[in-house]
Tab-separated table of C-alpha atoms and ligand atoms in Angstrom:
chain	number	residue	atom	x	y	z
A	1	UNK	CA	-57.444	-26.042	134.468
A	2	UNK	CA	-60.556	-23.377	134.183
A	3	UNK	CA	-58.089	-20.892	135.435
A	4	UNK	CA	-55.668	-21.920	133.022
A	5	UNK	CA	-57.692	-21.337	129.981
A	6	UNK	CA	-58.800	-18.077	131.475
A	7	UNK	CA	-55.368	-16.671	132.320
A	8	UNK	CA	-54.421	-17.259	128.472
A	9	UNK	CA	-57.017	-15.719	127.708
A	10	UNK	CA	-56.308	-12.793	129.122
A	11	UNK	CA	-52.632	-12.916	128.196
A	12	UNK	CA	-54.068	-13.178	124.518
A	13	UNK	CA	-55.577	-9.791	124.883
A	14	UNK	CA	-53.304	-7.968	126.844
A	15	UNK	CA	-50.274	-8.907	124.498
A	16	UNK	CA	-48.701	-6.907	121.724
A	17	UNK	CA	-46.574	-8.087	119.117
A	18	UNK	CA	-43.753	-5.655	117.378
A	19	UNK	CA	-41.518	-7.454	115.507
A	20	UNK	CA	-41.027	-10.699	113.344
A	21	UNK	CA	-39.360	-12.189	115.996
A	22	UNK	CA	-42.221	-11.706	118.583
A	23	UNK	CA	-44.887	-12.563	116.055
A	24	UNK	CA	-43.115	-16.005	115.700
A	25	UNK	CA	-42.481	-16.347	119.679
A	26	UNK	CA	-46.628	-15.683	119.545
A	27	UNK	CA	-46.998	-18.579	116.985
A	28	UNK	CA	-45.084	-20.925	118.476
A	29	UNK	CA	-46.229	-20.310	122.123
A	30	UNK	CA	-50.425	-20.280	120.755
A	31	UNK	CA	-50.756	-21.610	117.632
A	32	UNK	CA	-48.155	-24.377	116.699
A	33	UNK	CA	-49.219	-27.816	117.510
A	34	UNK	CA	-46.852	-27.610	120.372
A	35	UNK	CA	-48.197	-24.591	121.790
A	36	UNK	CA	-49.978	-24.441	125.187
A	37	UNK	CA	-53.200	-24.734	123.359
A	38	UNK	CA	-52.200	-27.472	122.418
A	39	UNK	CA	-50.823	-29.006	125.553
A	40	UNK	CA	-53.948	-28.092	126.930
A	41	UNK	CA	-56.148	-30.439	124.624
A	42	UNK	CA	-53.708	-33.024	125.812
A	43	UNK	CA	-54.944	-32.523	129.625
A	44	UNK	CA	-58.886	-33.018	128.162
A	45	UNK	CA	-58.850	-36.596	128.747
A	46	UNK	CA	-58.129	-36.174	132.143
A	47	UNK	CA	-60.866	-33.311	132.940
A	48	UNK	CA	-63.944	-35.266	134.646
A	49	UNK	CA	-67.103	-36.311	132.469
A	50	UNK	CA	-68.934	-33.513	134.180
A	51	UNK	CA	-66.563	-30.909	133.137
A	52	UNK	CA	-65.814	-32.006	129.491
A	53	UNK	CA	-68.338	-30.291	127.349
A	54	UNK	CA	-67.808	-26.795	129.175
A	55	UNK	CA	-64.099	-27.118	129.101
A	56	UNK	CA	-64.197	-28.352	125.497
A	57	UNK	CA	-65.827	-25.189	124.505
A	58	UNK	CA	-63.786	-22.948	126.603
A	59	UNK	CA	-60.478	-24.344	124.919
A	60	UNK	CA	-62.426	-23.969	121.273
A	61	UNK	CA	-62.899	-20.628	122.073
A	62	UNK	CA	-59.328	-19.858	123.463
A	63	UNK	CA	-58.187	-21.741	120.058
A	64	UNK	CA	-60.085	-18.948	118.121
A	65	UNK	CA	-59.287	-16.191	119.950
A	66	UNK	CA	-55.373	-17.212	119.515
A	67	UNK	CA	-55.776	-17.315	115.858
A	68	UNK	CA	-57.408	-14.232	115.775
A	69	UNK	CA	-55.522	-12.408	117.479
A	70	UNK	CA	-52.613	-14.271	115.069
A	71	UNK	CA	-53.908	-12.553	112.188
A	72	UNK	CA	-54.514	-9.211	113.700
A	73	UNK	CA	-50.639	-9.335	114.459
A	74	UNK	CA	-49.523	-10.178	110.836
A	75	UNK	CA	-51.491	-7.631	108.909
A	76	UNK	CA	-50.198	-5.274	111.496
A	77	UNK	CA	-47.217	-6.077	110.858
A	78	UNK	CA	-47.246	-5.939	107.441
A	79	UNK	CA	-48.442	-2.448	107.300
A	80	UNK	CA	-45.953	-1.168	109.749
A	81	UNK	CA	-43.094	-2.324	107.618
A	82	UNK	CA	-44.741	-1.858	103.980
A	83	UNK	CA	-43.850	-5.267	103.525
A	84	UNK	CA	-46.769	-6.679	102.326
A	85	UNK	CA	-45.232	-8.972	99.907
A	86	UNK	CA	-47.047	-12.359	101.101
A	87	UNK	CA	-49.831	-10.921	100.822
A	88	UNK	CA	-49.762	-9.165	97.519
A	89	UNK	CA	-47.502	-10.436	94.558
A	90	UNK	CA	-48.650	-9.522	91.195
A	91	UNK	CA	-47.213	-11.906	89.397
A	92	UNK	CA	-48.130	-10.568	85.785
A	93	UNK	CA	-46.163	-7.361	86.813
A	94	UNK	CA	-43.594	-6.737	84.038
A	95	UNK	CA	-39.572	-7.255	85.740
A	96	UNK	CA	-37.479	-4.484	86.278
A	97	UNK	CA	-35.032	-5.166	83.335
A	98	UNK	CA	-30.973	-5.136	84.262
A	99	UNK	CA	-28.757	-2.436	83.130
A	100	UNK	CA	-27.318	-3.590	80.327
A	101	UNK	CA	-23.658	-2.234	79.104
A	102	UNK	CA	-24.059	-0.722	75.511
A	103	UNK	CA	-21.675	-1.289	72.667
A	104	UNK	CA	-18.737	0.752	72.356
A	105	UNK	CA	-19.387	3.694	69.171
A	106	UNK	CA	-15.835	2.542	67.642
A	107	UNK	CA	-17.538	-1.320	67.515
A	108	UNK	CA	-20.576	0.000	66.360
A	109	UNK	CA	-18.985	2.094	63.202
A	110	UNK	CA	-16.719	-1.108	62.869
A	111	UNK	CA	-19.376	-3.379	62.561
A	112	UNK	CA	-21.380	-0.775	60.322
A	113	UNK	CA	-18.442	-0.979	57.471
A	114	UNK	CA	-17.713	-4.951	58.157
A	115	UNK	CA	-21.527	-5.530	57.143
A	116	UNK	CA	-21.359	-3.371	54.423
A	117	UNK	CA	-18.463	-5.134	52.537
A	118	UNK	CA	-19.440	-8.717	53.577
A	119	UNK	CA	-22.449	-8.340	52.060
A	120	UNK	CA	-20.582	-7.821	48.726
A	121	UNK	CA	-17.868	-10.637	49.137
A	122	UNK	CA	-15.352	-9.301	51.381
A	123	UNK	CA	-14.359	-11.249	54.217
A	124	UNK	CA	-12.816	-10.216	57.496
A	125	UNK	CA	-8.640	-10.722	58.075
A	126	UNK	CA	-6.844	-9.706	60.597
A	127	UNK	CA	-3.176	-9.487	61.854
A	128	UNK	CA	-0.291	-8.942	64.615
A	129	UNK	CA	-0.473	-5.537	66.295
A	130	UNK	CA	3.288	-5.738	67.164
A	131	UNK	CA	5.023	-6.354	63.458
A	132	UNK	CA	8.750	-6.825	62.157
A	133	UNK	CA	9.466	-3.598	59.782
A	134	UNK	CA	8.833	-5.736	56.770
A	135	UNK	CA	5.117	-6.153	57.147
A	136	UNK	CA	4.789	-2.536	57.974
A	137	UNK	CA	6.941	-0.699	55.732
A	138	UNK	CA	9.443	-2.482	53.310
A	139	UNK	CA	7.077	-4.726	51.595
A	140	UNK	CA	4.640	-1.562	51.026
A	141	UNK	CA	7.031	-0.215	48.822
A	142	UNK	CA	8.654	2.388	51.816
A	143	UNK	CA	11.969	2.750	50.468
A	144	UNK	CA	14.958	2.198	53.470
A	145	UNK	CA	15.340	6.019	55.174
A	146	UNK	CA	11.959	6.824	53.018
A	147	UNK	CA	10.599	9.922	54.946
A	148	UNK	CA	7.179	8.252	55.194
A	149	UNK	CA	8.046	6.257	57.725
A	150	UNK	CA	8.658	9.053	59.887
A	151	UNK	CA	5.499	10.414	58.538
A	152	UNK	CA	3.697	7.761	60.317
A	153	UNK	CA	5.146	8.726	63.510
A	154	UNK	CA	6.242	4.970	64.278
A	155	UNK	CA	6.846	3.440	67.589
A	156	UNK	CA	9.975	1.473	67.517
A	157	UNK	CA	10.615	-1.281	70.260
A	158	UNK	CA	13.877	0.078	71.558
A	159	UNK	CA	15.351	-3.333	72.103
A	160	UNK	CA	14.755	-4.462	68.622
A	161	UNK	CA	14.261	-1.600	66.070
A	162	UNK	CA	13.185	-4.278	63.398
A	163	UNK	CA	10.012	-4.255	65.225
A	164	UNK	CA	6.893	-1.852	65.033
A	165	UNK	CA	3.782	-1.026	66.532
A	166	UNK	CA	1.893	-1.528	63.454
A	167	UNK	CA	0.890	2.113	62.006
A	168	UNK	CA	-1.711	0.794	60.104
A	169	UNK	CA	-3.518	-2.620	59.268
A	170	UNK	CA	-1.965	-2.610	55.498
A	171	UNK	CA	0.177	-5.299	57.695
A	172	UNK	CA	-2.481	-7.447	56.873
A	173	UNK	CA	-2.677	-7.127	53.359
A	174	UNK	CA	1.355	-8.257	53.050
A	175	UNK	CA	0.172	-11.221	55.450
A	176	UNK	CA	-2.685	-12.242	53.509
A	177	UNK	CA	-0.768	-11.835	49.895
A	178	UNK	CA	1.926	-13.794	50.987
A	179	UNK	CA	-0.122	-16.629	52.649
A	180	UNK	CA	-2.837	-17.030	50.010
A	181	UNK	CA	-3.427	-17.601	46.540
A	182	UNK	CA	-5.456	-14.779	44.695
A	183	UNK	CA	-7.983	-13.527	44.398
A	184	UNK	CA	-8.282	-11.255	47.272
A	185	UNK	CA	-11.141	-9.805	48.655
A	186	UNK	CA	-11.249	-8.446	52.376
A	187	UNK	CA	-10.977	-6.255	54.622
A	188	UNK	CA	-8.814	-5.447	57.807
A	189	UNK	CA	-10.144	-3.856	60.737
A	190	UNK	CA	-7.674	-3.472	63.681
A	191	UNK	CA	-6.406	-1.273	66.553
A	192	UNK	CA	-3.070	0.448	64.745
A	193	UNK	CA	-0.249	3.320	66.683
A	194	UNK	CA	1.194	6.268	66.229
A	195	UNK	CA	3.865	8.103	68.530
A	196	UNK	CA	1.977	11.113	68.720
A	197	UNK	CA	0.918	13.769	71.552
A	198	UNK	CA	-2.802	12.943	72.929
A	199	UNK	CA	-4.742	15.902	72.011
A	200	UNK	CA	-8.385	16.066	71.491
A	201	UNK	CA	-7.267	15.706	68.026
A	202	UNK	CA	-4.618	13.202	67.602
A	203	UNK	CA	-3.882	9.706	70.037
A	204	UNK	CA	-1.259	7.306	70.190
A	205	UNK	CA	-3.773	4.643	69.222
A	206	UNK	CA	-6.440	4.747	67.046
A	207	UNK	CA	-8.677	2.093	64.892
A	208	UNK	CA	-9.011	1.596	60.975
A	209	UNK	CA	-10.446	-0.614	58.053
A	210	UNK	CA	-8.588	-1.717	55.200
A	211	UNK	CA	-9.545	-3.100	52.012
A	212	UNK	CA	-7.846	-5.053	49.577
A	213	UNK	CA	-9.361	-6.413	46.327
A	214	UNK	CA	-7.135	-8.377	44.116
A	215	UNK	CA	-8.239	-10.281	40.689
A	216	UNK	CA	-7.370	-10.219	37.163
A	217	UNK	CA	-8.266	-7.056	35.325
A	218	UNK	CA	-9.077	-5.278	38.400
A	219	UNK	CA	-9.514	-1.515	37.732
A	220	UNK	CA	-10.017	2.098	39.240
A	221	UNK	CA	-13.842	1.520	37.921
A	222	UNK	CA	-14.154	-1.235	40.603
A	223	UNK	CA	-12.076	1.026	43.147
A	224	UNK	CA	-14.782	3.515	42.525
A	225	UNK	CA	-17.454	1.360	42.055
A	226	UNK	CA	-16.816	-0.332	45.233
A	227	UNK	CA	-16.408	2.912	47.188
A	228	UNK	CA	-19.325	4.546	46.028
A	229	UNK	CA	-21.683	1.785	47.239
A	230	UNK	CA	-19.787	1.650	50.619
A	231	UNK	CA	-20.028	5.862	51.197
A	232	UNK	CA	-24.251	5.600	49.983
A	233	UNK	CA	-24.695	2.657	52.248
A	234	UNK	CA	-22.772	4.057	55.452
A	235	UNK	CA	-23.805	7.629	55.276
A	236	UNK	CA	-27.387	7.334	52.941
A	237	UNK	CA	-28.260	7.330	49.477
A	238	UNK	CA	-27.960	11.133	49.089
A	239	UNK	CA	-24.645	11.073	49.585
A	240	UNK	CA	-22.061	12.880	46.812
A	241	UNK	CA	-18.700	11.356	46.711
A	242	UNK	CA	-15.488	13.267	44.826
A	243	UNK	CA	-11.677	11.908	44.579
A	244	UNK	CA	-8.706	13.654	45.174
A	245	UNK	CA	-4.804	12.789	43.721
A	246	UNK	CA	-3.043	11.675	46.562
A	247	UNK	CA	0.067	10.003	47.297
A	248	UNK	CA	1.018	6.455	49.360
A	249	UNK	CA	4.344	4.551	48.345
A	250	UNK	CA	2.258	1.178	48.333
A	251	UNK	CA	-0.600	2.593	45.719
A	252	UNK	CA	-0.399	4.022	42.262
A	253	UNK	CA	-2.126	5.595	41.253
A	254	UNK	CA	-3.664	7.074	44.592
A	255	UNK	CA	-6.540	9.272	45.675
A	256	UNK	CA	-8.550	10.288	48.453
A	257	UNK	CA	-12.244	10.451	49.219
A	258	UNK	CA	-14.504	13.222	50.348
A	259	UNK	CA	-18.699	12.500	50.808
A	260	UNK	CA	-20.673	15.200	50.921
A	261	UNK	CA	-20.867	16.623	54.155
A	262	UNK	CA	-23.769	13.992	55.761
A	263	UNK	CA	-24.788	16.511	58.243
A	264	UNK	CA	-25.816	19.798	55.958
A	265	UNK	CA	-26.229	18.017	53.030
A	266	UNK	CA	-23.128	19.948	51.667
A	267	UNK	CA	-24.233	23.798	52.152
A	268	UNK	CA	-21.431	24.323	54.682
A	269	UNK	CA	-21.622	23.824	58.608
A	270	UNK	CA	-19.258	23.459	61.543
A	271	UNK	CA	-18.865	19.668	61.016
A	272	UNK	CA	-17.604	20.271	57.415
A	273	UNK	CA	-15.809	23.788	58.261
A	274	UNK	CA	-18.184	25.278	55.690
A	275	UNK	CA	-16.401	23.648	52.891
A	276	UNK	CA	-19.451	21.293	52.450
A	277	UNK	CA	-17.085	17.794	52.219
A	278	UNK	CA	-16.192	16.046	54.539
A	279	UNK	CA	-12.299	13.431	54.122
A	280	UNK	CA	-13.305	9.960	54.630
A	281	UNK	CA	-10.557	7.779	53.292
A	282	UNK	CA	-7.341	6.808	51.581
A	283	UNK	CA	-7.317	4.754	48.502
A	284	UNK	CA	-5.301	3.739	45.398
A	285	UNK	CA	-4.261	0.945	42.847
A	286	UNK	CA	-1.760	-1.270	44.232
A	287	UNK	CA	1.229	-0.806	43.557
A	288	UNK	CA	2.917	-3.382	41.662
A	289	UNK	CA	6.355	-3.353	43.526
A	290	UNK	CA	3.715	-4.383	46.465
A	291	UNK	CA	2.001	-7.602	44.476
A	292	UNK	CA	5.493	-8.324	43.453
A	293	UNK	CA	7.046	-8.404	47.079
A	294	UNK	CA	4.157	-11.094	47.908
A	295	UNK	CA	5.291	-13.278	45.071
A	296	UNK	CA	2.209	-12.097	42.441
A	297	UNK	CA	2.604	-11.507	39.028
A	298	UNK	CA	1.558	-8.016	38.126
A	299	UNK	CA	1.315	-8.345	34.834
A	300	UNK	CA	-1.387	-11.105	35.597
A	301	UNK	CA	-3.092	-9.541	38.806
A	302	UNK	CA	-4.062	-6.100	39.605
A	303	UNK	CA	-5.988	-4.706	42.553
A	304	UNK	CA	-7.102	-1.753	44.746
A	305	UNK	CA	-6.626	-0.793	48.621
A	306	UNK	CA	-7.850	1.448	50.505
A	307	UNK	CA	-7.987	2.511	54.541
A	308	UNK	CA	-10.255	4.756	56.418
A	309	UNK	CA	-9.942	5.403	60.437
A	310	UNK	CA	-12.732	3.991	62.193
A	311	UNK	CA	-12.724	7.055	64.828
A	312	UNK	CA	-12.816	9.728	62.640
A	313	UNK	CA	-15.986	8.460	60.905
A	314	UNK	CA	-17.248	8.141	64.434
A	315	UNK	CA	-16.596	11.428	65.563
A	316	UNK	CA	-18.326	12.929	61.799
A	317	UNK	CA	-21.522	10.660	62.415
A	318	UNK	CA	-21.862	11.459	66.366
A	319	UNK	CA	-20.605	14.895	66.062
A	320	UNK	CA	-18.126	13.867	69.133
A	321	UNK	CA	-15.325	16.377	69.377
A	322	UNK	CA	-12.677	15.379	71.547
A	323	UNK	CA	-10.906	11.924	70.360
A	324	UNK	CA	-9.801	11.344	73.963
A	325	UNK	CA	-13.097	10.264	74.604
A	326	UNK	CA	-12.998	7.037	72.862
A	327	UNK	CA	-10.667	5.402	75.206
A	328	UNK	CA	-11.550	7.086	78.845
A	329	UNK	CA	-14.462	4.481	79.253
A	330	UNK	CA	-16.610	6.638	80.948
A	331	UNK	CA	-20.062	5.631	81.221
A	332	UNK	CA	-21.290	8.443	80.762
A	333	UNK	CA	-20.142	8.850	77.486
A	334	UNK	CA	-20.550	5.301	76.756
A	335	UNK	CA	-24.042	5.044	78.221
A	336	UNK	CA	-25.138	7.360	75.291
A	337	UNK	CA	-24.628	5.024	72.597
A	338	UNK	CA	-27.154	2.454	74.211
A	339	UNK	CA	-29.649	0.882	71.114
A	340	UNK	CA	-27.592	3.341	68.506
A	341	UNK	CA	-26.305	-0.121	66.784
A	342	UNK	CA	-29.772	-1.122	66.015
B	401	LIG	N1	-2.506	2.722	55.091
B	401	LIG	C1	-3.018	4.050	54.849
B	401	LIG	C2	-2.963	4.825	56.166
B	401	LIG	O1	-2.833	4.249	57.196
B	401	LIG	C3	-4.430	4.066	54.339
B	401	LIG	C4	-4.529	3.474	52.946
B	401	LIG	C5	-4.767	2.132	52.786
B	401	LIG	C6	-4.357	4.290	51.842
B	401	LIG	C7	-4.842	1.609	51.509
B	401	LIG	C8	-4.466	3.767	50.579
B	401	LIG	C9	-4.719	2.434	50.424
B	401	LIG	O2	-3.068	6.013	56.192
C-alpha cells in the first residue's frame, strides 16, 4: 500500500498535461472522488492500527500534491491557449455592439418630407403601383392620343394596354377624390415607372411625393404658403424659393419650384451648374376637369397638387451623382448613410 502511495507520487511529478482532454483524464484519475486517491482512502480501514497514522499522512500529502499539481496544469493551460476566460471575465466590460443595417437614403428623404407635412395636417395615402389608364391618365385631364402620355415614357402591359405601370403617384389623388368626401389633405409617397434607358441620370423606376390639398376657397397663397414652409423646413431657414410657369394637363394654373441652391447658398457651384437654383418640384391648381372627373363640384371646391421625386432631392442633399446607385444595394454605399436619419 506504502508503495502504492509512493508510485503515485512519483507519477504525479513525472506527468505532463497538454491538452483539455489530458487535464480532465488528470482530474478524473487524481482528483475526482472516484479517483485512485480516493480508492485509496477506501483501503485505510483495512491498513493495521500500527500503520494508520503514517499512512494517513502519506495519503494527505499525496491528496495535496495531486491538487497542486491540478492547478499548476490549468493555469498552464490557460496561458498556452490565451484562454483565460474562467479566470478573468470583466463583467462591467461594455458589449461589442452588432452591426446594424442603416436606413436606405431614399427612406430617409421620404420620411424627412412625410414629417414635414404631417406635422401640418397632411396625412399619408397611398395606391396600386400597377393602374388601369384611367387612374393614370384620363381622369388627370390627359386627353385620348394627348402627347403627354408619351411624355411620361409609360410602360404598357402588353396583354392589356388599359393597364399602366403607374408614372407617377397622382394615381392616388384620383383614388382618394373618388373614395372620400372633401376636404383633402395628404400626401402620396410611392415607387412610380418610366420606360426609360438606365443611365446615371435617368431609371426605369424611381420614387416621388405628392400632395393634394382640397377645401373651399383654396388658393395659390396656400400653394405657396404651404411650399415655402416645406422648402425652409427640408433644406433650412435660409433657403430662397422662386416659381416658374409650367405646364401639366391635370393643374391650372401650373408652376415649378426652384430653392436656392442649399449647398453655395446660391453664388453658383457644381451642384447648381453655377446658376445658383436648384429644380425641386412640380406644382399647380387643380384643374377643375380633374375635381369634376371625381364627382366634386368646382365651383364649390378648389385645391392645389404638387409632386417632387424623392431621388433627386436625395442626390442634391448627398451630392450622390450616379442614380444607379439607389437600387444596386451595395453596402458600401448604403453603409454610408448609417445615423444620417437622426
Ligand atoms: N405628377 C407630376 C409628375 O409626375 C408632378 C406633379 C404633381 C406636378 C402635382 C404638379 C402637380 O411629374
Amino acid at each position: 500500500m506504502f508503495e502504492k502511495v509512493e508510485a503515485y507520487k512519483q507519477e504525479l511529478k513525472d506527468i505532463a498535461v497538454k491538452s483539455a482532454e489530458e487535464l480532465e483524464q488528470f482530474r478524473m484519475k487524481f482528483i475526482s472522488r472516484k479517483s485512485v486517491i480516493g480508492d485509496l482512502f477506501n483501503d485505510f480501514k483495512r491498513v493495521p492500527n500500527e500503520h494508520k497514522k503514517r499512512f494517513g499522512q502519506e495519503l494527505n500529502h499525496l491528496k495535496s500534491l495531486a491538487q497542486e499539481r491540478f492547478q499548476h496544469f490549468v493555469v498552464e493551460l490557460e496561458q498556452n491557449t490565451g484562454n483565460q476566460a474562467s479566470q478573468s471575465i470583466d463583467l462591467t466590460l461594455p458589449v461589442q455592439p452588432d452591426q446594424l443595417g442603416s436606413r436606405h437614403p431614399i427612406s430617409i428623404v421620404a420620411n424627412k418630407i412625410i414629417s414635414i407635412f404631417e406635422r401640418i395636417g397632411f396625412s399619408v395615402a397611398e395606391g396600386p403601383e400597377v393602374e388601369d389608364d384611367w387612374h393614370n391618365f384620363s381622369a388627370l385631364n390627359f386627353p385620348e392620343n394627348h402627347p403627354a402620355r408619351e411624355m411620361q415614357d409609360t410602360f404598357f402591359i402588353t396583354k392589356n394596354p388599359d393597364t399602366v405601370l403607374r408614372t407617377h403617384t397622382s394615381n392616388v389623388q384620383i383614388r382618394l377624390m373618388e373614395n372620400q368626401k372633401p376636404p383633402f389633405r395628404s400626401i402620396m409617397p410611392g415607387r412610380v415607372y418610366r420606360n426609360e434607358a438606365i443611365s446615371a441620370r435617368a431609371h426605369c423606376f424611381f420614387h416621388q411625393v405628392e400632395g393634394l390639398y382640397v377645401d373651399k376657397n383654396v388658393g395659390f397663397k396656400n400653394l405657396k404658403d404651404t411650399l415655402y414652409h416645406f422648402a425652409k423646413e427640408m433644406f433650412g431657414k435660409e433657403t430662397k424659393v422662386r416659381f416658374r410657369p409650367s405646364f401639366f394637363p391635370f393643374t391650372e394654373p401650373s408652376a415649378e419650384m426652384d430653392i436656392s441652391c442649399f449647398i453655395c447658398g446660391g453664388s453658383g457651384c457644381k451642384v447648381c451648374k453655377q446658376t445658383g437654383w436648384v429644380e425641386i418640384l412640380g406644382s399647380g391648381m387643380v384643374d377643375p376637369n380633374v375635381l369634376k372627373n371625381c364627382d366634386i363640384d368646382p365651383e364649390e371646391y378648389t385645391g392645389f397638387a404638387f409632386g417632387m421625386g424623392i431621388e433627386r432631392i436625395a442626390m442634391l442633399k448627398y451630392q450622390i451623382d450616379d442614380l444607379r446607385l439607389f437600387s444596386e444595394n451595395d453596402v458600401r454605399f448604403l453603409s454610408q448613410f448609417t445615423g444620417a436619419d437622426t
